[in-house]
Short mmCIF file of C-alpha atoms and ligand atoms in Angstrom, two decimals:
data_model
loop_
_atom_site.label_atom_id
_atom_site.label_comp_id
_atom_site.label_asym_id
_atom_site.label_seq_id
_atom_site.Cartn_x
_atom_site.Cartn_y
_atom_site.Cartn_z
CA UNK A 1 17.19 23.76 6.96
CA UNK A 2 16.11 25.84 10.10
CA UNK A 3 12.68 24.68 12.07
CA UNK A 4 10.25 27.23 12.20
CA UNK A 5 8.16 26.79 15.25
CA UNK A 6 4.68 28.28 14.99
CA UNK A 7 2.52 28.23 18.32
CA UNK A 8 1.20 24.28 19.04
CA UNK A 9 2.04 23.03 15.73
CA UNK A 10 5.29 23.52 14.61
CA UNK A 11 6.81 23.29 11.28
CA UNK A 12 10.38 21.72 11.22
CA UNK A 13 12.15 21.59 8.21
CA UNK A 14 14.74 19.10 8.75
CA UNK A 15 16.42 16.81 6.57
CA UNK A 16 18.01 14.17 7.31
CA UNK A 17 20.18 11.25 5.72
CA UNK A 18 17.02 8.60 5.34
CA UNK A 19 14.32 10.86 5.02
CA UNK A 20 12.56 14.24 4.70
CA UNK A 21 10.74 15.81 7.68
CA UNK A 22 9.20 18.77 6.81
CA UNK A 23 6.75 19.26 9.46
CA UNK A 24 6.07 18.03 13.03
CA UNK A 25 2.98 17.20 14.24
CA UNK A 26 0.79 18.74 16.87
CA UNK A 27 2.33 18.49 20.40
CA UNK A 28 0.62 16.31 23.17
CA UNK A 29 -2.15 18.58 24.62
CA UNK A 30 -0.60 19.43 28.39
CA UNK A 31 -4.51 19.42 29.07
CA UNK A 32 -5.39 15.93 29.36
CA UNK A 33 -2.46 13.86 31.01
CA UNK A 34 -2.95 10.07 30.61
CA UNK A 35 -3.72 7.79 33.02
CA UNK A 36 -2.28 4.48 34.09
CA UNK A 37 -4.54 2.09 32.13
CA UNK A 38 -4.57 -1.28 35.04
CA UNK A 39 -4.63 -4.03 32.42
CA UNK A 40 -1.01 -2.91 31.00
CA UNK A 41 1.46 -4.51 32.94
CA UNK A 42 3.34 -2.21 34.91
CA UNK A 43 6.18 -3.46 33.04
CA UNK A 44 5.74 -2.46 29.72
CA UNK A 45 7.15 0.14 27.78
CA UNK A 46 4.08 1.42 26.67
CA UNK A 47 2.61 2.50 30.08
CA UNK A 48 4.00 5.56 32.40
CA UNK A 49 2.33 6.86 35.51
CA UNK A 50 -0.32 9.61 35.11
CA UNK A 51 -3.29 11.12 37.19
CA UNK A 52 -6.54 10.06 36.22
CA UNK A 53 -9.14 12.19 34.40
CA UNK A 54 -12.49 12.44 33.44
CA UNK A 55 -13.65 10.21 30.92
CA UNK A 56 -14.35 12.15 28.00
CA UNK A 57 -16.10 10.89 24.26
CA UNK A 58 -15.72 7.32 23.64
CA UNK A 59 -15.46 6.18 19.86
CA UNK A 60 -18.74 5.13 19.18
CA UNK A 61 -19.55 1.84 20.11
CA UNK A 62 -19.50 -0.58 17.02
CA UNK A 63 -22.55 -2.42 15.95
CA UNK A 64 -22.42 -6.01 14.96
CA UNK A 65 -24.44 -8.22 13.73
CA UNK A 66 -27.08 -10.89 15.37
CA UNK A 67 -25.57 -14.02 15.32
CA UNK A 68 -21.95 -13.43 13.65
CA UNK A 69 -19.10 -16.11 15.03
CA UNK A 70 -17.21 -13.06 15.24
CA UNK A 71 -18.66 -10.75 16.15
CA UNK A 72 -16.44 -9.52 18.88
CA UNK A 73 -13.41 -9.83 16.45
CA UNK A 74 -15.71 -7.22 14.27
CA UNK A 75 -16.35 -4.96 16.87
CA UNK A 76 -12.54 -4.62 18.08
CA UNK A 77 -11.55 -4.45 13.95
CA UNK A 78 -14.23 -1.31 13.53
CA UNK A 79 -12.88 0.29 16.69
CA UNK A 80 -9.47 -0.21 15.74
CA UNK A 81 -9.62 1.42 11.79
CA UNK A 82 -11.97 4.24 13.26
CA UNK A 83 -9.49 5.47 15.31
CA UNK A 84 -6.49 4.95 12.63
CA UNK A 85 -8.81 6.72 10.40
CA UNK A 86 -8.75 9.59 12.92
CA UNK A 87 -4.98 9.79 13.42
CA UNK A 88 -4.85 10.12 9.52
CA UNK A 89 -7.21 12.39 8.97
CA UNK A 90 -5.65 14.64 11.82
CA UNK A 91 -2.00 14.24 9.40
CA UNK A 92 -3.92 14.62 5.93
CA UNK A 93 -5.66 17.61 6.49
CA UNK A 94 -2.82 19.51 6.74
CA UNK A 95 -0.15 17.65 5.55
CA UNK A 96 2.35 19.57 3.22
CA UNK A 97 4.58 17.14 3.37
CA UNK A 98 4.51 14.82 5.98
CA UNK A 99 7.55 12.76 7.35
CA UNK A 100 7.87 10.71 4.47
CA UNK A 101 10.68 8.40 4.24
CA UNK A 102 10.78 6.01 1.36
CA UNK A 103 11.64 1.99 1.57
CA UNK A 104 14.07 -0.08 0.40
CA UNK A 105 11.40 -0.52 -2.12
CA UNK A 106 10.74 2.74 -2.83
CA UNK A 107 7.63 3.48 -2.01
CA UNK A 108 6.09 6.27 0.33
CA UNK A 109 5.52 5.66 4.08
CA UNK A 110 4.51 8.28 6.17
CA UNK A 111 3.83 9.04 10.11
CA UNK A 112 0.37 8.11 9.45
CA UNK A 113 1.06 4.88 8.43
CA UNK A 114 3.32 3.74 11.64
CA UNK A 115 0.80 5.42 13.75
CA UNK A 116 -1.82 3.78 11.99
CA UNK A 117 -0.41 0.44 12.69
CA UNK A 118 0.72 1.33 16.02
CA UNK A 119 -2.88 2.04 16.64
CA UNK A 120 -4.85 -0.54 15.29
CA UNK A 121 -2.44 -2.93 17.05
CA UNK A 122 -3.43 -1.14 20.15
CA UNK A 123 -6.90 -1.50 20.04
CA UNK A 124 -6.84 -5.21 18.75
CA UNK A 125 -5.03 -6.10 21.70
CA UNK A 126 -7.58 -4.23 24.02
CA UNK A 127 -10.53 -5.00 22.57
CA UNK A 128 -10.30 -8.37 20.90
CA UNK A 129 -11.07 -11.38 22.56
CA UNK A 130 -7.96 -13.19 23.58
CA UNK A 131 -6.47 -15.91 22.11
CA UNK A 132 -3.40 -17.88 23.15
CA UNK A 133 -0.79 -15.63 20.69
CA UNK A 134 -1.94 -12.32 19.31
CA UNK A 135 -0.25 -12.61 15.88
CA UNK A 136 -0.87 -9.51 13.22
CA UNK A 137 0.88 -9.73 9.50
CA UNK A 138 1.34 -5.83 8.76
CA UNK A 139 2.95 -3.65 6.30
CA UNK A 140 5.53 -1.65 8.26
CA UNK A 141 8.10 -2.34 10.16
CA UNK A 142 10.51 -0.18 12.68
CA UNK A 143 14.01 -0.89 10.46
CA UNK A 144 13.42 2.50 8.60
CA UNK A 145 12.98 4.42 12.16
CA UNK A 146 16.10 2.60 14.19
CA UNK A 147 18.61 4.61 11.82
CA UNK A 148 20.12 7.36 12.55
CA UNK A 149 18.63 10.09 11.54
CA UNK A 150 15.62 8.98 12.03
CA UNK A 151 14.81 10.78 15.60
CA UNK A 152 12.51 13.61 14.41
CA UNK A 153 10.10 11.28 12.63
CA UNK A 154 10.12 9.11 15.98
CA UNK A 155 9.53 11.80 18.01
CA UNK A 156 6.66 12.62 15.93
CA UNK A 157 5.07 9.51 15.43
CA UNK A 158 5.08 8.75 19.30
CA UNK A 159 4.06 12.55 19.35
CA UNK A 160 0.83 11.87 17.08
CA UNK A 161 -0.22 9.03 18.44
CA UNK A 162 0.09 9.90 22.34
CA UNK A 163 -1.96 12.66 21.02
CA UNK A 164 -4.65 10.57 18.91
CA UNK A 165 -4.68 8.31 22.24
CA UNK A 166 -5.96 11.28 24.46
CA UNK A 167 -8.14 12.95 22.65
CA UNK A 168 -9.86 9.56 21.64
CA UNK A 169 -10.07 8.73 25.53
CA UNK A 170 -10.80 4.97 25.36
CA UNK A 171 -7.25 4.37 27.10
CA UNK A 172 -4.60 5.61 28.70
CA UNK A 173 -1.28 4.52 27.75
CA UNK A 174 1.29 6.54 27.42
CA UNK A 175 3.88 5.21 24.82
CA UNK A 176 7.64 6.06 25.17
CA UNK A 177 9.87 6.05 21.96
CA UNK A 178 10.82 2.51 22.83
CA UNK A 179 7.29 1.14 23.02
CA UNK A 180 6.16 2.60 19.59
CA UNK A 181 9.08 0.75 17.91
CA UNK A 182 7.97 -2.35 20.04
CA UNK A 183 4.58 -2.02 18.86
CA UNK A 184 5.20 -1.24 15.26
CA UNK A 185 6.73 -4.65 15.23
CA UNK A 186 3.91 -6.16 16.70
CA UNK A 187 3.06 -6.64 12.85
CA UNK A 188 6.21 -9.53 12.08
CA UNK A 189 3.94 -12.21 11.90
CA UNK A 190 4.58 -14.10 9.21
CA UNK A 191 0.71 -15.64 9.30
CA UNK A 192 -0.18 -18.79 7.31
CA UNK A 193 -2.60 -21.86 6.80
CA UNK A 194 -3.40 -22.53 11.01
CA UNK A 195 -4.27 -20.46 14.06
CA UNK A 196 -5.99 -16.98 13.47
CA UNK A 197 -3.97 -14.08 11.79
CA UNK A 198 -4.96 -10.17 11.76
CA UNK A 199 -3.83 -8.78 7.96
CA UNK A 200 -3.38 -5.29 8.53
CA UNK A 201 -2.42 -2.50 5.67
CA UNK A 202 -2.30 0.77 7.88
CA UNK A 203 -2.63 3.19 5.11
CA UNK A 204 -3.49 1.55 1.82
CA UNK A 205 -2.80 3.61 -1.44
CA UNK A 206 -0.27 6.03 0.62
CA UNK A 207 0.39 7.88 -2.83
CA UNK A 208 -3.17 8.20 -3.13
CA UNK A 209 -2.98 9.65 0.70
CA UNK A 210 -0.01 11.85 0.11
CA UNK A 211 -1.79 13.03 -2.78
CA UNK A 212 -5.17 14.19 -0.91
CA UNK A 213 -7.16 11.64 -2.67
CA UNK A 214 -8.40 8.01 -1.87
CA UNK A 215 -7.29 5.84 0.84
CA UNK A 216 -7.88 2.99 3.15
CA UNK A 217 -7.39 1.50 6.87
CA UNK A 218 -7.54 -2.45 5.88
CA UNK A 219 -8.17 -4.97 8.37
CA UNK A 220 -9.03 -8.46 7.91
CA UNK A 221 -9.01 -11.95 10.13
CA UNK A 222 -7.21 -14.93 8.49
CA UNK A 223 -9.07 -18.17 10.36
CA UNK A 224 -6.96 -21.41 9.74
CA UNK A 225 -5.97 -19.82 6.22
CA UNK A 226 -9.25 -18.68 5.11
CA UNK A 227 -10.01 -14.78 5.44
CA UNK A 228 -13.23 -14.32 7.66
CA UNK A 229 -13.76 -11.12 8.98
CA UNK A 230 -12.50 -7.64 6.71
CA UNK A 231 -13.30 -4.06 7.57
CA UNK A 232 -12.17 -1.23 5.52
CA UNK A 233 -12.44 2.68 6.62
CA UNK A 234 -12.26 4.49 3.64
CA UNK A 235 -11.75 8.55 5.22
CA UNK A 236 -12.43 10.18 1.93
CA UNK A 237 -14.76 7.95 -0.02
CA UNK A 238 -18.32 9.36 -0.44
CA UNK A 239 -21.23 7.87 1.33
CA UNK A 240 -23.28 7.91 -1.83
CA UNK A 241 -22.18 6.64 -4.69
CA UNK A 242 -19.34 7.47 -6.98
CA UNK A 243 -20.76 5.77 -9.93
CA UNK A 244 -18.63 6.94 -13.18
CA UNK A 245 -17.98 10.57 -11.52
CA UNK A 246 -14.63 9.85 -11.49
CA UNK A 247 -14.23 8.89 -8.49
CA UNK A 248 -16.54 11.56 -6.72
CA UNK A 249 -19.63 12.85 -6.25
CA UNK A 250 -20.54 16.08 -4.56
CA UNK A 251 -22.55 16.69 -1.43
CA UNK A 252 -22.20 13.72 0.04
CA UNK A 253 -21.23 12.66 3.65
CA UNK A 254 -17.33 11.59 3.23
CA UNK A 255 -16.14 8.85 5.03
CA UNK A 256 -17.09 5.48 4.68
CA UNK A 257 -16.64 2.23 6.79
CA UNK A 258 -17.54 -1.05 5.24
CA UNK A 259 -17.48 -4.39 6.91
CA UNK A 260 -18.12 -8.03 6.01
CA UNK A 261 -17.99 -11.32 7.89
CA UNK A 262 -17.55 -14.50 6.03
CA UNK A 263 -21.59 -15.98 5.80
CA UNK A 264 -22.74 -12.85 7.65
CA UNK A 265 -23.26 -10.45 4.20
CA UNK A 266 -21.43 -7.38 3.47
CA UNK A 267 -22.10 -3.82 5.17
CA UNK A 268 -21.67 -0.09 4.80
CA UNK A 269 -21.98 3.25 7.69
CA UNK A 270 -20.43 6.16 8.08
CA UNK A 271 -17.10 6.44 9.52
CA UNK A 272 -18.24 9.15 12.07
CA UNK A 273 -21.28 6.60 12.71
CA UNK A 274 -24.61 5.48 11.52
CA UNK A 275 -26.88 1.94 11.50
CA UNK A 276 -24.92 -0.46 9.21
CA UNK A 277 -26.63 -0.77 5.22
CA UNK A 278 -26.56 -4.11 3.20
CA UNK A 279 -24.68 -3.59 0.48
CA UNK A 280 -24.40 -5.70 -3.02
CA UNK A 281 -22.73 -5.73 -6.14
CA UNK A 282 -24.44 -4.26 -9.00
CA UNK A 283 -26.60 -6.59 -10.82
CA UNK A 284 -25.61 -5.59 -14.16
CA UNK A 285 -25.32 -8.83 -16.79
CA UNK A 286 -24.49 -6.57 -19.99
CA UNK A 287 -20.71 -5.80 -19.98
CA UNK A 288 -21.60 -2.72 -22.37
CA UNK A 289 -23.31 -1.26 -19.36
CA UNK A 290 -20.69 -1.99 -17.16
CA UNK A 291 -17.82 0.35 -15.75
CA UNK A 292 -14.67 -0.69 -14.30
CA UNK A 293 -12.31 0.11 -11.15
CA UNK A 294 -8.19 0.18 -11.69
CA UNK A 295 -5.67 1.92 -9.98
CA UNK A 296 -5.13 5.50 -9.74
CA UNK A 297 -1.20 4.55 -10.32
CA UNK A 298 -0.26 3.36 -14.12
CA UNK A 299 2.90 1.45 -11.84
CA UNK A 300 0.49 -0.36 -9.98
CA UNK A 301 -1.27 -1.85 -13.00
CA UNK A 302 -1.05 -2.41 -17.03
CA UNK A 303 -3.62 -0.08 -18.08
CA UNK A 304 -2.85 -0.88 -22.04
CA UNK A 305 -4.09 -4.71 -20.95
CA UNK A 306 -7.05 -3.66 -18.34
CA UNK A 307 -7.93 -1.49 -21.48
CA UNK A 308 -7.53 -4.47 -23.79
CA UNK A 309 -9.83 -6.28 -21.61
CA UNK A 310 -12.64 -3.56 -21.52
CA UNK A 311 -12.48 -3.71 -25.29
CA UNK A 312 -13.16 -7.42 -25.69
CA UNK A 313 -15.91 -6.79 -23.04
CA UNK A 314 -17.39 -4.53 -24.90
CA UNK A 315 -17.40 -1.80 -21.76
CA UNK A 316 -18.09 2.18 -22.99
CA UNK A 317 -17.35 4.15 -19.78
CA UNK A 318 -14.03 5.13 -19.28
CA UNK A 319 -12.13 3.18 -16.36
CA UNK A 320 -12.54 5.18 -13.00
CA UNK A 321 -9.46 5.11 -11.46
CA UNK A 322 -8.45 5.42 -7.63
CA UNK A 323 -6.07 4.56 -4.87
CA UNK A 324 -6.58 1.84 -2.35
CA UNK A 325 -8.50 -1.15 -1.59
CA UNK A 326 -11.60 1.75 -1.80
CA UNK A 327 -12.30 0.05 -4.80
CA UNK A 328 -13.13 -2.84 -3.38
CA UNK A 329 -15.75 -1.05 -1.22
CA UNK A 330 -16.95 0.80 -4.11
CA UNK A 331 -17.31 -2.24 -6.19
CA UNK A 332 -18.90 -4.18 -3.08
CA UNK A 333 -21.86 -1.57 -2.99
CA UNK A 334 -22.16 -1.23 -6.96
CA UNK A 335 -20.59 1.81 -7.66
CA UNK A 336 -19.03 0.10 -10.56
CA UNK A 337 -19.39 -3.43 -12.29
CA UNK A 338 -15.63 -4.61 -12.63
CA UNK A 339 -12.47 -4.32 -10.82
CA UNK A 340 -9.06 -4.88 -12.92
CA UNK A 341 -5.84 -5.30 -11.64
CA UNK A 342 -2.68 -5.95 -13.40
CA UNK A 343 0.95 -5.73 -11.78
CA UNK A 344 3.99 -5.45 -13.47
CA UNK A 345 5.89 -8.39 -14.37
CA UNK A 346 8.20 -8.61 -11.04
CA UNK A 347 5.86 -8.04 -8.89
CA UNK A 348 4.60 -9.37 -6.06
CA UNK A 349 0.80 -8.97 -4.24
CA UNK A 350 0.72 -8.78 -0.43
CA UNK A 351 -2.22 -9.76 1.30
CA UNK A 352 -2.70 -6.97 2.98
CA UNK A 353 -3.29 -5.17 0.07
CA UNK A 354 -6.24 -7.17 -1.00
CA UNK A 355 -7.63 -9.90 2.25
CA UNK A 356 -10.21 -6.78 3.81
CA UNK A 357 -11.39 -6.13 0.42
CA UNK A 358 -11.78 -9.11 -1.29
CA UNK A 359 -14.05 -10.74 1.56
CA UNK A 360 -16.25 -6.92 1.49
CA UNK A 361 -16.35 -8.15 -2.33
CA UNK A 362 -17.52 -11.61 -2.12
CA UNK A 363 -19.59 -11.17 0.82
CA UNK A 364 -21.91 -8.50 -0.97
CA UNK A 365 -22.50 -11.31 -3.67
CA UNK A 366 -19.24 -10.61 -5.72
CA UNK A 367 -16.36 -12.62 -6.87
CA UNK A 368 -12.99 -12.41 -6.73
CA UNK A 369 -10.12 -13.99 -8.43
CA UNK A 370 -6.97 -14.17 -10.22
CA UNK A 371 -6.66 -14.42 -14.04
CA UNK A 372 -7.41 -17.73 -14.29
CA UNK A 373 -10.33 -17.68 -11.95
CA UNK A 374 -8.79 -19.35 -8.74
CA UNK A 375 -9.73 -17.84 -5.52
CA UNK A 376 -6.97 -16.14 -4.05
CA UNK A 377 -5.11 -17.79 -1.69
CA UNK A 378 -4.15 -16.02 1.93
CA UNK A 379 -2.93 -19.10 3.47
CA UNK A 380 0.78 -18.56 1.98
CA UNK A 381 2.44 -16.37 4.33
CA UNK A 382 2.86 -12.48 3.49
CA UNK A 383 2.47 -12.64 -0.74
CA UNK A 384 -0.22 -14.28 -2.95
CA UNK A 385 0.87 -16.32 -5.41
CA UNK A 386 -1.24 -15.60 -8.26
CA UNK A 387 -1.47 -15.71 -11.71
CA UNK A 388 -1.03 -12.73 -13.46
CA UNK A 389 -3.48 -10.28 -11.88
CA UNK A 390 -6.76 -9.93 -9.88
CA UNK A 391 -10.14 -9.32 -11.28
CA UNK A 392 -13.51 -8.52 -9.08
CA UNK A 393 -16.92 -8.56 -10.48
CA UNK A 394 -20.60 -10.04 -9.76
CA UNK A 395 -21.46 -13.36 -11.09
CA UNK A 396 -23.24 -12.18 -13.93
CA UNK A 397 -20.17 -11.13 -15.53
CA UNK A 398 -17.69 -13.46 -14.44
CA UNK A 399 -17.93 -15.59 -17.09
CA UNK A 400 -17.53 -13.13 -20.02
CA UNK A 401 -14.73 -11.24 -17.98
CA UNK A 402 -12.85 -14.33 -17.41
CA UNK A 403 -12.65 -15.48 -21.02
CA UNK A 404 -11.88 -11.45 -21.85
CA UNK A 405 -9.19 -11.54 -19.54
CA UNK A 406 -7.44 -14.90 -21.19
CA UNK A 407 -7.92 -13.72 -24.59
CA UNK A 408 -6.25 -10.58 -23.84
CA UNK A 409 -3.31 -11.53 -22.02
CA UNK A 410 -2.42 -14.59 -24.73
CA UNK A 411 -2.55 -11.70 -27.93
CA UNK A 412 -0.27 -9.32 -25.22
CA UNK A 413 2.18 -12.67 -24.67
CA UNK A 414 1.85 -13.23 -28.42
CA UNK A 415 2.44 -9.39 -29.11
CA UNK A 416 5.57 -9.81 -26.65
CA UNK A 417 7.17 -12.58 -28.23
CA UNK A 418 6.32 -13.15 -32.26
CA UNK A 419 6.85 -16.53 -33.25
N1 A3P B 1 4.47 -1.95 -8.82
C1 A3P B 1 3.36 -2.22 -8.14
N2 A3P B 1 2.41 -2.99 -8.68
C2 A3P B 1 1.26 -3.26 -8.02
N3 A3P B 1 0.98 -2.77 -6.77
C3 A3P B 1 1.92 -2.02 -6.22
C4 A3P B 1 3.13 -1.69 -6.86
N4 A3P B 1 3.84 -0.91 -6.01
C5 A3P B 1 3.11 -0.77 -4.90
N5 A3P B 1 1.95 -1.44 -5.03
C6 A3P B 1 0.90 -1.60 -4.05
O1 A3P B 1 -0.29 -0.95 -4.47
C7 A3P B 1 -0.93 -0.51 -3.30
C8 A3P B 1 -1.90 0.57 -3.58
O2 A3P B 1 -2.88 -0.04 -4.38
P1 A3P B 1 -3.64 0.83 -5.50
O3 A3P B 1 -2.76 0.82 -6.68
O4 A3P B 1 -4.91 0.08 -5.72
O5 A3P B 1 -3.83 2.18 -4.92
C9 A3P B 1 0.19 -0.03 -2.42
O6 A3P B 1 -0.22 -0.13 -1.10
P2 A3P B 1 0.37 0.92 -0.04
O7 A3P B 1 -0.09 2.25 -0.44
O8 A3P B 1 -0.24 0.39 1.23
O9 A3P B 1 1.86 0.78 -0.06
C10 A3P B 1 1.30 -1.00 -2.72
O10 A3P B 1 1.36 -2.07 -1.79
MG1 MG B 2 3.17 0.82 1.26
MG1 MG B 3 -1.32 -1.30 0.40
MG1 MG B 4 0.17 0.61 3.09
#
């Protein structure tokens, strides 16, 4: 299919054998040239002489809280999903259909999320304090973009994030092809129970993201095998609440940042910037009152179960259902009492998916689970082994969800398998 080239931003429709690209991304602004940033080695692929420039807008400084063991880990983690959360706003807004290649597993990745990771790797290394091997367990990897075929989307991802890089100003590196597949890769680590591991999912609920709707930038710290720091930019979540809306409300600032630090509380402010709230889980000890979270996808979770569940609860609202680990935000400052989540039989959580949100959960008073009410357990490399599924809530509720939860999944077992 012929490109058509409009003015800065071109549209390319190209296909190709691994993937679709159906429209390039703006082109690095002549304007602002970067400049050689002096704590790169000279060496590295990511860094290629420039002039210097003026300075111009920081990202806002991050706050962080008196006192907090980690807190300079906090500040580099905010930095670092505030300006992936700009990079994928700058794609969403306009995205048709972005570069979208789909896995081995079959599921979506975009630009955005490479140049999500590529970014948050970025800062981290920057801005975090450093320790003796910077190790980061993320989602993507470069295997998809080292086929053939895959130039275009290269060109654009290194396009997009040279791009994000300038207009952000906070450095000046310059990456080449090479060093965006380098960095991608940054992400191999395979974590574990010692030493301190970054848990990054660049774009959580991609569909959701494809789609216009919900997603999230999920960061976390694993500390000898315990998660203690998560931070989760949510770009299109309300400020206020979402309550049972559906997940929306009107009028409301969009764009939401939360943050937590384990023993330090759970917090909320704008993604463009403002002082950090407290937040809590809801308080509400009647299930019949309560409302519950589940995925926007019906592959992502067993709605007839979750709905099973609700039943035995005794819940009346309908579940509110959206992409991402926003839930776990929305849950964290009581937008909703319950959080459900139910794989597939075959399938297999990542922590990625679920360390930044569960510690925003637990850390505003909630608690979070599997189905039999162990914590979950981040220590194990790249999965969780669970059983069965995840459930959030406040304490209140456990109790009565937990026993829900076990009736409901022996009458489905029982349903599956008549004696
Ligand atoms: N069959 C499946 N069951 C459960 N989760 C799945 C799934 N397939 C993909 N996912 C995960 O669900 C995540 C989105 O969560 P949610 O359903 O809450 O929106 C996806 O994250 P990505 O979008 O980062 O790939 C993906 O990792
Ligand atoms: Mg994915
Ligand atoms: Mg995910
Ligand atoms: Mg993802």
């Amino acid at each position: 299919m012929a490109a058509a080239r409009v003015g800065l931003t071109s549209h390319a429709l190209h296909a190709s054998s691994s993937f679709t690209l159906v429209r390039r991304l703006p082109l690095l602004n002549p304007r602002y040239p970067p400049r050689i940033l002096p704590t790169y080695p000279r060496s590295s692929p990511y860094v290629s002489a420039a002039p210097a420039r003026p300075r111009p807008r920081r990202l806002r400084a991050m706050s962080q809280p008196a006192g907090n063991p980690y807190a300079a880990e906090l500040a580099a983690a905010k930095k670092a999903v505030a300006l992936a959360a700009r990079l994928c706003q700058s794609v969403q807004q306009d995205i048709l259909q972005s570069g979208v290649q789909s896995k081995p597993d079959k599921s979506p990745v975009t630009v955005a999320d490479y140049g999500s990771q590529i970014l948050v790797s970025l800062v981290l290394k920057m801005e975090a304090p450093p320790s003796d091997s910077f190790s980061l367990v993320a989602e993507e990897d470069s295997e998809e973009l080292r086929k053939d075929g895959a130039e275009e989307i290269l060109e654009s991802i290194t396009e997009l994030v040279n791009e994000t890089i300038v207009d952000d100003g906070s450095y000046s590196i310059f990456f080449s092809k090479e060093g965006i597949l380098t960095a991608i890769d940054d992400g191999k680590s395979e974590g574990g129970p010692s030493g301190q591991h970054w848990v990054l999912d660049p774009i959580d609920g991609t569909k959701g993201f494809l789609r216009g709707d919900q997603y999230a930038i999920a960061l976390a710290l694993i500390d000898e095998g315990k998660v203690v720091l998560g931070v989760l930019a949510c770009p299109n979540l309300p400020l206020g609440s979402i309550g049972n809306l559906n997940g929306s409300s009107s009028g409301d600032q969009v764009g939401a940042l939360f943050s937590a630090t384990i023993g330090c509380g759970a917090e909320v402010e704008s993604l463009q910037g403002s002082p950090p709230q407290k937040i809590s889980v809801c308080s509400i000890d009647n299930p019949v009152n309560a409302s519950f979270f589940e995925s926007y996808e019906a592959a992502h979770s067993m709605q007839d179960l979750t709905s099973s569940i609700a039943e035995k609860l005794g819940v009346q609202a309908p579940p509110v259902r959206i992409d991402s680990q926003a839930k776990y935000g929305a849950l964290a400052r009581g937008d909703g009492a319950i959080y459900l989540r139910f794989p597939h039989k075959g399938y297999r959580e990542k922590i990625w998916d679920h360390a930044a949100g569960s510690i925003v959960v637990t850390e505003a008073g909630g608690v979070v689970t599997d189905a039999s009410g162990n914590d979950l357990d981040f220590s194990k490399g790249r999965f969780l082994d669970l059983d069965t599924g995840i459930i959030a809530t406040n304490k209140q509720l456990m109790p009565s969800l937990l026993k829900a939860v076990q009736e409901a999944i022996k009458e489905k077992n029982q349903a599956a398998s008549p004696l």
